[in-house]
PDB file of C-alpha atoms in Angstrom:
ATOM      1  CA  MET G   1      98.435 211.490  78.027  1.00 63.00           C
ATOM      2  CA  ALA G   2      98.756 215.105  79.162  1.00 77.00           C
ATOM      3  CA  PHE G   3      96.820 217.829  77.423  1.00 80.00           C
ATOM      4  CA  LEU G   4      99.590 220.127  75.954  1.00 77.00           C
ATOM      5  CA  PRO G   5      98.243 221.937  72.823  1.00 78.00           C
ATOM      6  CA  LEU G   6     101.201 224.374  72.893  1.00 81.00           C
ATOM      7  CA  GLY G   7     103.741 221.601  72.474  1.00 84.00           C
ATOM      8  CA  PHE G   8     106.057 219.856  74.922  1.00 87.00           C
ATOM      9  CA  ALA G   9     108.616 221.541  77.151  1.00 88.00           C
ATOM     10  CA  PHE G  10     112.278 220.826  76.500  1.00 90.00           C
ATOM     11  CA  GLU G  11     115.550 221.776  78.095  1.00 90.00           C
ATOM     12  CA  LEU G  12     118.974 221.375  76.560  1.00 90.00           C
ATOM     13  CA  LYS G  13     122.289 222.013  78.353  1.00 89.00           C
ATOM     14  CA  THR G  14     125.568 222.376  76.485  1.00 90.00           C
ATOM     15  CA  PRO G  15     129.123 223.237  77.580  1.00 89.00           C
ATOM     16  CA  LEU G  16     129.331 225.708  74.631  1.00 89.00           C
ATOM     17  CA  GLY G  17     128.981 229.407  75.333  1.00 89.00           C
ATOM     18  CA  ILE G  18     126.021 231.433  74.146  1.00 91.00           C
ATOM     19  CA  ALA G  19     127.906 232.988  71.211  1.00 91.00           C
ATOM     20  CA  GLU G  20     129.201 229.612  70.023  1.00 91.00           C
ATOM     21  CA  SER G  21     125.758 227.975  70.405  1.00 90.00           C
ATOM     22  CA  LYS G  22     124.057 230.722  68.397  1.00 91.00           C
ATOM     23  CA  SER G  23     126.778 230.548  65.751  1.00 91.00           C
ATOM     24  CA  ARG G  24     126.343 226.741  65.344  1.00 90.00           C
ATOM     25  CA  ILE G  25     122.615 226.997  65.138  1.00 91.00           C
ATOM     26  CA  ARG G  26     122.840 229.696  62.434  1.00 90.00           C
ATOM     27  CA  GLU G  27     125.401 227.629  60.446  1.00 89.00           C
ATOM     28  CA  CYS G  28     123.433 224.373  60.598  1.00 87.00           C
ATOM     29  CA  LYS G  29     119.902 225.579  59.881  1.00 87.00           C
ATOM     30  CA  GLN G  30     118.714 225.946  56.314  1.00 82.00           C
ATOM     31  CA  PRO G  31     118.148 229.326  54.628  1.00 79.00           C
ATOM     32  CA  TRP G  32     114.531 230.528  54.844  1.00 75.00           C
ATOM     33  CA  TYR G  33     113.824 229.989  51.147  1.00 77.00           C
ATOM     34  CA  ASP G  34     115.542 226.600  50.659  1.00 72.00           C
ATOM     35  CA  PRO G  35     112.963 224.382  48.910  1.00 71.00           C
ATOM     36  CA  HIS G  36     113.921 221.260  50.932  1.00 73.00           C
ATOM     37  CA  ASP G  37     112.419 220.501  54.339  1.00 74.00           C
ATOM     38  CA  GLY G  38     114.616 221.025  57.316  1.00 79.00           C
ATOM     39  CA  PRO G  39     115.074 223.322  60.294  1.00 87.00           C
ATOM     40  CA  ARG G  40     115.044 227.001  59.450  1.00 88.00           C
ATOM     41  CA  GLY G  41     114.291 230.105  61.446  1.00 88.00           C
ATOM     42  CA  PHE G  42     116.085 232.805  63.443  1.00 90.00           C
ATOM     43  CA  VAL G  43     118.011 233.520  66.579  1.00 92.00           C
ATOM     44  CA  LEU G  44     117.252 237.014  67.808  1.00 93.00           C
ATOM     45  CA  GLY G  45     119.291 237.923  70.856  1.00 92.00           C
ATOM     46  CA  ARG G  46     118.550 235.114  73.257  1.00 93.00           C
ATOM     47  CA  PHE G  47     115.257 234.127  71.580  1.00 95.00           C
ATOM     48  CA  ILE G  48     115.216 231.176  69.180  1.00 94.00           C
ATOM     49  CA  CYS G  49     112.444 230.276  66.743  1.00 91.00           C
ATOM     50  CA  LEU G  50     112.709 227.329  64.370  1.00 91.00           C
ATOM     51  CA  TRP G  51     110.245 225.676  62.001  1.00 87.00           C
ATOM     52  CA  ASN G  52     110.603 222.845  59.541  1.00 82.00           C
ATOM     53  CA  SER G  53     109.321 223.831  56.080  1.00 75.00           C
ATOM     54  CA  MET G  54     109.411 226.761  53.669  1.00 72.00           C
ATOM     55  CA  VAL G  55     105.892 226.026  52.445  1.00 70.00           C
ATOM     56  CA  ASP G  56     104.070 224.644  55.526  1.00 64.00           C
ATOM     57  CA  ARG G  57     103.859 227.451  58.098  1.00 63.00           C
ATOM     58  CA  GLN G  58     101.522 225.269  60.198  1.00 67.00           C
ATOM     59  CA  GLY G  59     104.107 222.582  60.616  1.00 76.00           C
ATOM     60  CA  PRO G  60     106.307 221.764  63.596  1.00 85.00           C
ATOM     61  CA  MET G  61     107.728 224.801  65.488  1.00 87.00           C
ATOM     62  CA  LEU G  62     110.195 225.337  68.301  1.00 91.00           C
ATOM     63  CA  VAL G  63     110.452 228.471  70.429  1.00 93.00           C
ATOM     64  CA  GLY G  64     112.833 229.005  73.302  1.00 94.00           C
ATOM     65  CA  TRP G  65     115.253 231.122  75.271  1.00 95.00           C
ATOM     66  CA  ILE G  66     119.030 230.750  75.516  1.00 94.00           C
ATOM     67  CA  HIS G  67     120.240 231.177  79.123  1.00 92.00           C
ATOM     68  CA  ASP G  68     123.782 231.456  80.497  1.00 90.00           C
ATOM     69  CA  ASP G  69     124.265 228.909  83.292  1.00 86.00           C
ATOM     70  CA  GLY G  70     127.882 229.613  84.171  1.00 85.00           C
ATOM     71  CA  THR G  71     129.348 226.447  82.699  1.00 86.00           C
ATOM     72  CA  GLY G  72     127.941 226.908  79.201  1.00 86.00           C
ATOM     73  CA  CYS G  73     124.420 227.617  78.153  1.00 91.00           C
ATOM     74  CA  ARG G  74     120.925 226.195  78.491  1.00 91.00           C
ATOM     75  CA  ILE G  75     118.148 226.370  75.942  1.00 92.00           C
ATOM     76  CA  ALA G  76     114.636 225.929  77.339  1.00 92.00           C
ATOM     77  CA  GLY G  77     111.291 226.313  75.551  1.00 92.00           C
ATOM     78  CA  ARG G  78     108.486 224.479  73.803  1.00 91.00           C
ATOM     79  CA  SER G  79     108.385 222.441  70.663  1.00 90.00           C
ATOM     80  CA  GLY G  80     105.295 221.026  68.995  1.00 86.00           C
ATOM     81  CA  SER G  81     102.873 221.028  66.116  1.00 83.00           C
ATOM     82  CA  ASP G  82     101.840 224.512  64.912  1.00 82.00           C
ATOM     83  CA  ILE G  83     102.543 226.416  68.167  1.00 83.00           C
ATOM     84  CA  ASN G  84     101.832 229.851  66.643  1.00 83.00           C
ATOM     85  CA  GLY G  85      98.442 228.700  65.312  1.00 82.00           C
ATOM     86  CA  MET G  86      97.442 227.171  68.659  1.00 85.00           C
ATOM     87  CA  PHE G  87      98.476 230.362  70.452  1.00 86.00           C
ATOM     88  CA  TYR G  88      96.207 232.383  68.170  1.00 86.00           C
ATOM     89  CA  LEU G  89      93.376 229.904  68.737  1.00 85.00           C
ATOM     90  CA  CYS G  90      93.793 230.249  72.500  1.00 86.00           C
ATOM     91  CA  LEU G  91      93.511 234.024  72.110  1.00 88.00           C
ATOM     92  CA  VAL G  92      90.317 233.610  70.043  1.00 85.00           C
ATOM     93  CA  GLY G  93      88.998 231.148  72.618  1.00 85.00           C
ATOM     94  CA  ALA G  94      89.571 233.684  75.355  1.00 86.00           C
ATOM     95  CA  LEU G  95      87.299 236.080  73.461  1.00 86.00           C
ATOM     96  CA  PHE G  96      84.292 233.636  73.425  1.00 81.00           C
ATOM     97  CA  PRO G  97      83.096 234.498  76.912  1.00 82.00           C
ATOM     98  CA  VAL G  98      83.409 238.250  76.145  1.00 85.00           C
ATOM     99  CA  ILE G  99      81.359 237.787  72.979  1.00 82.00           C
ATOM    100  CA  ALA G 100      78.739 235.731  74.787  1.00 80.00           C
ATOM    101  CA  VAL G 101      78.367 238.268  77.626  1.00 82.00           C
ATOM    102  CA  GLY G 102      78.108 241.114  75.133  1.00 84.00           C
ATOM    103  CA  LEU G 103      75.419 239.398  73.103  1.00 81.00           C
ATOM    104  CA  TYR G 104      73.512 238.432  76.259  1.00 79.00           C
ATOM    105  CA  ARG G 105      73.572 241.983  77.636  1.00 83.00           C
ATOM    106  CA  GLU G 106      72.285 243.433  74.374  1.00 81.00           C
ATOM    107  CA  ASP G 107      69.544 240.710  74.149  1.00 79.00           C
ATOM    108  CA  LYS G 108      70.880 239.630  70.782  1.00 75.00           C
ATOM    109  CA  MET G 109      72.026 236.157  71.830  1.00 76.00           C
ATOM    110  CA  GLY G 110      69.029 234.139  70.694  1.00 78.00           C
ATOM    111  CA  LEU G 111      69.145 230.419  69.933  1.00 80.00           C
ATOM    112  CA  SER G 112      71.121 230.750  66.737  1.00 77.00           C
ATOM    113  CA  GLY G 113      73.854 232.832  68.492  1.00 76.00           C
ATOM    114  CA  ALA G 114      74.094 230.285  71.291  1.00 79.00           C
ATOM    115  CA  ILE G 115      74.375 227.415  68.769  1.00 84.00           C
ATOM    116  CA  ILE G 116      77.093 229.195  66.753  1.00 81.00           C
ATOM    117  CA  LEU G 117      79.076 229.993  69.915  1.00 81.00           C
ATOM    118  CA  ALA G 118      78.681 226.366  71.184  1.00 84.00           C
ATOM    119  CA  LEU G 119      79.838 224.921  67.803  1.00 87.00           C
ATOM    120  CA  SER G 120      82.770 227.333  67.693  1.00 85.00           C
ATOM    121  CA  ALA G 121      83.813 226.365  71.177  1.00 85.00           C
ATOM    122  CA  ALA G 122      83.509 222.630  70.322  1.00 89.00           C
ATOM    123  CA  ALA G 123      85.673 223.168  67.209  1.00 88.00           C
ATOM    124  CA  LEU G 124      88.243 225.079  69.314  1.00 87.00           C
ATOM    125  CA  ILE G 125      88.399 222.219  71.846  1.00 88.00           C
ATOM    126  CA  LEU G 126      88.793 219.632  69.037  1.00 88.00           C
ATOM    127  CA  LEU G 127      91.585 221.630  67.364  1.00 86.00           C
ATOM    128  CA  LEU G 128      93.480 222.036  70.698  1.00 85.00           C
ATOM    129  CA  TRP G 129      93.071 218.318  71.445  1.00 87.00           C
ATOM    130  CA  SER G 130      94.382 217.458  67.982  1.00 84.00           C
ATOM    131  CA  ALA G 131      97.429 219.693  68.475  1.00 81.00           C
ATOM    132  CA  SER G 132      98.058 218.053  71.843  1.00 80.00           C
ATOM    133  CA  ARG G 133      98.023 214.604  70.207  1.00 82.00           C
ATOM    134  CA  GLU G 134     100.358 215.807  67.384  1.00 81.00           C
ATOM    135  CA  ARG G 135     102.891 217.544  69.634  1.00 80.00           C
ATOM    136  CA  ARG G 136     105.500 214.821  68.877  1.00 79.00           C
ATOM    137  CA  ALA G 137     105.926 216.509  65.442  1.00 82.00           C
ATOM    138  CA  GLY G 138     108.147 219.100  67.140  1.00 83.00           C
ATOM    139  CA  LEU G 139     110.604 216.385  68.223  1.00 85.00           C
ATOM    140  CA  VAL G 140     112.492 216.804  64.950  1.00 86.00           C
ATOM    141  CA  LEU G 141     113.451 220.362  65.900  1.00 88.00           C
ATOM    142  CA  ALA G 142     114.454 219.485  69.459  1.00 87.00           C
ATOM    143  CA  ASP G 143     116.634 216.710  68.020  1.00 88.00           C
ATOM    144  CA  PHE G 144     118.188 219.174  65.580  1.00 89.00           C
ATOM    145  CA  LEU G 145     119.272 221.427  68.450  1.00 90.00           C
ATOM    146  CA  GLU G 146     120.569 218.409  70.343  1.00 88.00           C
ATOM    147  CA  LEU G 147     122.647 217.274  67.383  1.00 88.00           C
ATOM    148  CA  THR G 148     123.835 220.751  66.512  1.00 89.00           C
ATOM    149  CA  LEU G 149     125.005 221.565  70.020  1.00 88.00           C
ATOM    150  CA  GLY G 150     126.213 218.109  70.934  1.00 82.00           C
ATOM    151  CA  SER G 151     124.274 217.640  74.143  1.00 77.00           C
ATOM    152  CA  ASN G 152     121.362 215.778  75.699  1.00 72.00           C
ATOM    153  CA  ALA G 153     117.902 217.267  75.763  1.00 68.00           C
ATOM    154  CA  ARG G 154     115.332 216.594  78.466  1.00 70.00           C
ATOM    155  CA  HIS G 155     111.700 216.300  77.353  1.00 70.00           C
ATOM    156  CA  GLU G 156     108.754 213.883  77.639  1.00 66.00           C
ATOM    157  CA  PHE G 157     109.770 211.795  74.624  1.00 67.00           C
ATOM    158  CA  ARG G 158     113.264 211.073  75.784  1.00 63.00           C
ATOM    159  CA  ARG G 159     113.853 207.352  75.758  1.00 53.00           C
ATOM    160  CA  SER G 160     115.728 205.922  78.720  1.00 45.00           C
ATOM    161  CA  PRO G 161     119.206 204.711  77.839  1.00 43.00           C
ATOM    162  CA  SER G 162     119.402 201.006  77.038  1.00 42.00           C
ATOM    163  CA  PRO G 163     121.654 198.873  79.254  1.00 42.00           C
TER     164      PRO G 163
END
């Protein structure tokens, strides 16, 4: 199994134009404050961002770009479990070496500082691994786009057609 904490890549092609595709997505998604679970979000220009619940901001999320391919449009992006949270964790993880070097240069690292940084790095790795395992949660949103636009999506969870 691949390590993909920021969700799986998907690509969807449709014969519909960009304006019609954006219109259908806006019509079929739920309002932001609807108490029932279901795809909600926004389409801003060619950027699309969808999530699944009004209450659970850490739930499945889909982000992507709408491209014009001449015969319709193509939507490509990533969908997975808590993409925004994993992005922020990656940013924090990128700061760990900076913090460690700063503490070492100032002679303030000590054993307790090293232990705290090591435990924080281990927790970061475990959270990223967990998000990678749970990336299938974003499949609901990729399927929503597929049904809304009436086309086939390509991604790692696509089952081969049965004979």
